[in-house]
């Protein structure tokens, strides 16, 4: 392959438009309002279920048909990942006078916020969490589901155990070790350490003019510069930044300019991550 060759751009798709996602999440919000306002008789239950599109289900998660959220969580909470709660919480316990310094997490293109809920409930991550999306309808949905604990991650422990038993992708010994460690992490996460609230904010990663951290180090925003109220300027960025399909959508955007919008993405994302932080970019 020639050194100056470039991967072929993806063909534009409606999945790369803001209108598509606003409509998608507006439909989900409408479905929630409908199910809350209407009382369905037993005779009509089957009919209503058949009329509901899977996309309207608020519990529908990113790439759920591929078990993507669980696979990402398994990686993030493994002992081999330095920022896993299995490592950071133990370090904090050894320094009993140290305040909660658990990793901060930014979820790009948060959608309904299900990934952050999963990380909080089943992953044991107790640090600050922020989910951003350029769709206002997405943020409304994520805030509503978090307030009502409507995410599937907040199911009972018995339901969680059933889900784990159905996951046959890992060897039994590894799964048993995962379960044992999960119990340990959850006990810590709901204990004295507490957990920072999950915050959801509307933000357009490509359209924002707000200042970020150019070096991953602490930065002071000059007077008159636009700043983001949720960005940890004093820390230089987030410890963990997750992208679960956002770059996919950006790459599908239609852009008549010489430079495709997807080419601007890397430089912006690097300014969201603190020095020594991690970017997890999971695309299909």
Coordinates of C-alpha atoms in Angstrom, one line a residue:
X1 CA 0.0 0.0 0.0
X2 CA 1.4 3.4 -0.9
X3 CA 2.4 5.6 2.0
X4 CA 0.0 8.4 0.9
X5 CA -3.0 6.1 0.5
X6 CA -6.1 6.8 2.5
X7 CA -8.9 4.4 3.6
X8 CA -12.0 4.8 1.5
X9 CA -14.5 7.2 3.0
X10 CA -17.8 5.7 4.0
X11 CA -20.8 6.6 1.9
X12 CA -23.0 9.2 3.6
X13 CA -26.1 7.8 5.4
X14 CA -29.0 9.1 7.3
X15 CA -27.3 7.7 10.4
X16 CA -24.8 10.5 10.1
X17 CA -27.5 13.2 10.4
X18 CA -28.7 14.9 13.5
X19 CA -32.3 14.8 12.3
X20 CA -32.2 11.0 12.3
X21 CA -31.2 10.8 15.9
X22 CA -33.6 13.5 17.1
X23 CA -36.4 11.6 15.4
X24 CA -35.2 8.3 16.9
X25 CA -35.1 9.5 20.5
X26 CA -38.3 11.6 20.1
X27 CA -40.0 8.4 19.1
X28 CA -38.7 6.6 22.2
X29 CA -39.9 9.5 24.4
X30 CA -43.3 9.3 22.8
X31 CA -43.4 5.6 23.5
X32 CA -42.6 6.1 27.1
X33 CA -45.3 8.8 27.5
X34 CA -47.8 6.5 25.8
X35 CA -47.2 3.6 28.0
X36 CA -47.3 5.8 31.1
X37 CA -50.6 7.5 30.2
X38 CA -52.5 4.5 28.9
X39 CA -54.0 1.6 30.8
X40 CA -54.0 -1.4 28.5
X41 CA -56.7 -4.1 29.0
X42 CA -55.5 -7.8 28.9
X43 CA -57.3 -8.3 25.6
X44 CA -55.3 -5.5 24.0
X45 CA -51.9 -6.4 25.4
X46 CA -50.8 -8.6 22.5
X47 CA -51.9 -6.1 19.9
X48 CA -50.0 -3.3 21.6
X49 CA -46.8 -5.4 21.9
X50 CA -46.9 -6.2 18.2
X51 CA -47.3 -2.5 17.3
X52 CA -44.2 -1.4 19.3
X53 CA -41.1 -1.1 17.3
X54 CA -37.9 -2.3 19.0
X55 CA -36.4 1.1 18.5
X56 CA -39.1 2.7 20.7
X57 CA -38.0 0.6 23.7
X58 CA -36.1 2.8 26.1
X59 CA -34.1 -0.2 27.2
X60 CA -32.7 -0.8 23.7
X61 CA -29.0 -0.4 24.1
X62 CA -26.1 0.4 21.8
X63 CA -25.1 -2.7 19.8
X64 CA -27.1 -4.8 22.3
X65 CA -27.5 -7.6 19.7
X66 CA -23.8 -8.1 19.8
X67 CA -23.6 -7.9 23.7
X68 CA -21.3 -4.9 23.1
X69 CA -22.0 -3.1 26.4
X70 CA -21.1 -6.2 28.4
X71 CA -18.0 -6.8 26.4
X72 CA -16.8 -3.3 26.9
X73 CA -17.6 -3.4 30.7
X74 CA -15.7 -6.7 31.0
X75 CA -12.6 -5.1 29.6
X76 CA -12.9 -2.0 31.7
X77 CA -13.3 -3.8 35.0
X78 CA -10.6 -6.4 34.4
X79 CA -7.6 -6.4 36.7
X80 CA -5.4 -5.9 33.7
X81 CA -7.0 -2.5 33.1
X82 CA -5.2 0.0 35.3
X83 CA -8.2 2.2 35.9
X84 CA -10.5 -0.7 36.8
X85 CA -12.2 -0.3 40.2
X86 CA -10.5 -3.5 41.3
X87 CA -7.3 -1.5 41.2
X88 CA -8.3 2.0 42.0
X89 CA -10.6 1.2 45.0
X90 CA -8.0 -0.9 46.7
X91 CA -5.5 1.9 46.3
X92 CA -8.0 4.3 47.8
X93 CA -8.7 2.0 50.7
X94 CA -5.0 1.8 51.5
X95 CA -5.0 5.6 51.7
X96 CA -8.0 5.9 54.0
X97 CA -7.6 9.7 54.4
X98 CA -7.6 10.3 50.6
X99 CA -10.9 11.7 49.2
X100 CA -12.7 9.8 46.4
X101 CA -10.3 10.0 43.5
X102 CA -11.9 7.4 41.3
X103 CA -11.6 7.8 37.5
X104 CA -13.7 10.4 35.8
X105 CA -15.6 9.1 32.7
X106 CA -16.9 10.9 29.6
X107 CA -19.4 9.0 27.3
X108 CA -19.4 10.5 23.8
X109 CA -22.7 10.0 22.0
X110 CA -24.3 8.7 25.2
X111 CA -27.7 8.0 23.6
X112 CA -30.0 6.8 26.4
X113 CA -27.2 6.7 28.9
X114 CA -27.3 3.0 29.4
X115 CA -23.6 2.4 29.2
X116 CA -22.9 4.7 32.1
X117 CA -25.7 3.1 34.2
X118 CA -24.1 -0.3 33.5
X119 CA -20.7 0.9 34.6
X120 CA -22.1 2.4 37.8
X121 CA -24.3 -0.5 38.8
X122 CA -22.4 -3.5 37.5
X123 CA -18.9 -2.2 37.0
X124 CA -18.3 -0.5 40.4
X125 CA -17.2 2.8 38.9
X126 CA -18.0 5.5 41.4
X127 CA -16.2 8.6 40.0
X128 CA -17.7 11.5 38.1
X129 CA -19.6 10.4 35.0
X130 CA -20.7 12.7 32.1
X131 CA -22.7 11.6 29.1
X132 CA -22.9 14.0 26.1
X133 CA -24.9 13.9 22.9
X134 CA -25.7 16.4 20.2
X135 CA -29.3 15.3 20.3
X136 CA -31.4 17.2 22.8
X137 CA -34.0 14.3 22.7
X138 CA -31.2 11.9 23.7
X139 CA -30.3 13.9 26.8
X140 CA -33.9 14.2 27.8
X141 CA -34.3 10.5 27.6
X142 CA -31.1 9.7 29.4
X143 CA -32.0 12.1 32.3
X144 CA -35.4 10.6 32.5
X145 CA -34.2 7.0 32.6
X146 CA -31.6 7.8 35.2
X147 CA -34.1 9.6 37.4
X148 CA -36.5 6.7 37.3
X149 CA -33.7 4.0 37.3
X150 CA -35.2 2.7 34.1
X151 CA -32.1 1.2 32.7
X152 CA -31.8 -2.6 32.5
X153 CA -28.6 -2.3 34.6
X154 CA -30.8 -1.5 37.6
X155 CA -32.5 -4.8 37.5
X156 CA -32.5 -7.0 40.6
X157 CA -29.4 -8.9 41.5
X158 CA -31.2 -12.2 40.7
X159 CA -31.8 -10.9 37.1
X160 CA -28.2 -9.9 36.8
X161 CA -27.1 -13.4 37.9
X162 CA -29.3 -15.0 35.2
X163 CA -27.8 -12.7 32.6
X164 CA -24.3 -13.8 33.7
X165 CA -25.2 -17.4 33.5
X166 CA -26.4 -17.0 29.9
X167 CA -23.1 -15.5 28.8
X168 CA -21.3 -18.5 27.4
X169 CA -18.5 -16.6 25.7
X170 CA -16.0 -16.9 28.5
X171 CA -14.6 -20.1 30.1
X172 CA -16.2 -21.2 33.3
X173 CA -13.2 -20.4 35.5
X174 CA -12.9 -16.9 34.2
X175 CA -16.7 -16.3 34.7
X176 CA -16.5 -17.5 38.2
X177 CA -13.7 -15.2 39.0
X178 CA -15.6 -12.4 37.4
X179 CA -18.7 -13.0 39.5
X180 CA -16.6 -13.1 42.7
X181 CA -14.9 -9.8 41.8
X182 CA -18.2 -8.2 40.8
X183 CA -19.6 -8.9 44.3
X184 CA -16.5 -7.3 45.8
X185 CA -16.7 -4.2 43.6
X186 CA -20.4 -3.7 44.1
X187 CA -20.1 -3.9 47.9
X188 CA -17.5 -1.1 47.8
X189 CA -19.4 1.0 45.4
X190 CA -22.5 1.2 47.5
X191 CA -20.5 1.7 50.7
X192 CA -18.8 4.6 52.4
X193 CA -17.2 5.8 49.3
X194 CA -20.5 6.8 47.7
X195 CA -20.8 7.6 44.0
X196 CA -20.8 10.9 42.1
X197 CA -24.1 11.6 40.2
X198 CA -24.2 10.8 36.5
X199 CA -24.6 14.0 34.5
X200 CA -26.0 14.3 31.0
X201 CA -25.4 17.3 28.8
X202 CA -26.2 18.3 25.3
X203 CA -23.0 18.9 23.4
X204 CA -21.9 18.8 19.7
X205 CA -18.4 17.6 19.6
X206 CA -17.8 19.0 16.1
X207 CA -19.8 22.2 16.5
X208 CA -18.6 23.4 19.9
X209 CA -16.3 26.4 20.1
X210 CA -15.6 25.9 23.9
X211 CA -12.1 25.6 25.1
X212 CA -10.7 22.2 26.1
X213 CA -7.3 21.1 27.3
X214 CA -4.7 21.2 24.5
X215 CA -2.1 19.2 26.4
X216 CA -4.1 17.1 28.8
X217 CA -2.9 19.2 31.7
X218 CA -4.8 21.5 34.0
X219 CA -5.9 24.7 32.2
X220 CA -7.4 28.0 33.1
X221 CA -10.0 29.4 30.8
X222 CA -9.3 33.0 30.0
X223 CA -12.0 35.5 30.6
X224 CA -14.3 35.8 27.6
X225 CA -13.6 32.3 26.4
X226 CA -16.4 29.8 26.2
X227 CA -16.2 27.1 28.8
X228 CA -18.1 23.9 29.4
X229 CA -19.6 23.6 33.0
X230 CA -19.1 19.9 33.0
X231 CA -15.5 19.7 31.7
X232 CA -12.8 19.1 34.4
X233 CA -10.5 21.9 33.5
X234 CA -8.6 21.6 36.8
X235 CA -7.8 18.0 35.9
X236 CA -6.9 18.6 32.3
X237 CA -9.7 16.3 31.0
X238 CA -11.3 12.9 31.8
X239 CA -9.5 9.7 32.8
X240 CA -11.6 7.6 30.5
X241 CA -13.3 8.7 27.3
X242 CA -15.7 6.2 25.7
X243 CA -16.8 6.4 22.1
X244 CA -19.4 3.7 21.2
X245 CA -20.3 4.3 17.6
X246 CA -20.0 8.1 17.6
X247 CA -17.1 8.0 15.2
X248 CA -19.1 5.7 13.0
X249 CA -21.9 8.2 12.8
X250 CA -19.5 11.1 12.2
X251 CA -17.9 9.1 9.4
X252 CA -21.3 8.7 7.8
X253 CA -22.0 12.4 7.7
X254 CA -22.4 14.1 4.4
X255 CA -19.9 17.0 4.0
X256 CA -19.3 18.9 0.8
X257 CA -16.1 20.4 2.1
X258 CA -12.7 19.2 1.0
X259 CA -11.9 17.9 4.5
X260 CA -14.4 15.4 5.8
X261 CA -15.7 16.2 9.3
X262 CA -14.4 12.8 10.5
X263 CA -10.9 14.1 10.0
X264 CA -11.4 16.7 12.7
X265 CA -12.5 14.2 15.2
X266 CA -9.0 12.9 16.5
X267 CA -7.7 16.4 17.4
X268 CA -10.9 17.2 19.3
X269 CA -11.0 14.0 21.2
X270 CA -7.4 14.1 22.4
X271 CA -8.2 17.4 24.1
X272 CA -10.9 15.7 26.2
X273 CA -8.5 13.3 27.8
X274 CA -6.2 14.1 30.6
X275 CA -2.5 13.2 30.4
X276 CA -2.3 9.4 31.1
X277 CA -5.9 8.9 30.3
X278 CA -7.5 6.4 28.1
X279 CA -9.7 6.5 24.9
X280 CA -11.9 3.5 24.3
X281 CA -13.3 3.7 20.7
X282 CA -15.6 0.9 19.9
X283 CA -17.1 0.8 16.4
X284 CA -18.8 -1.7 14.2

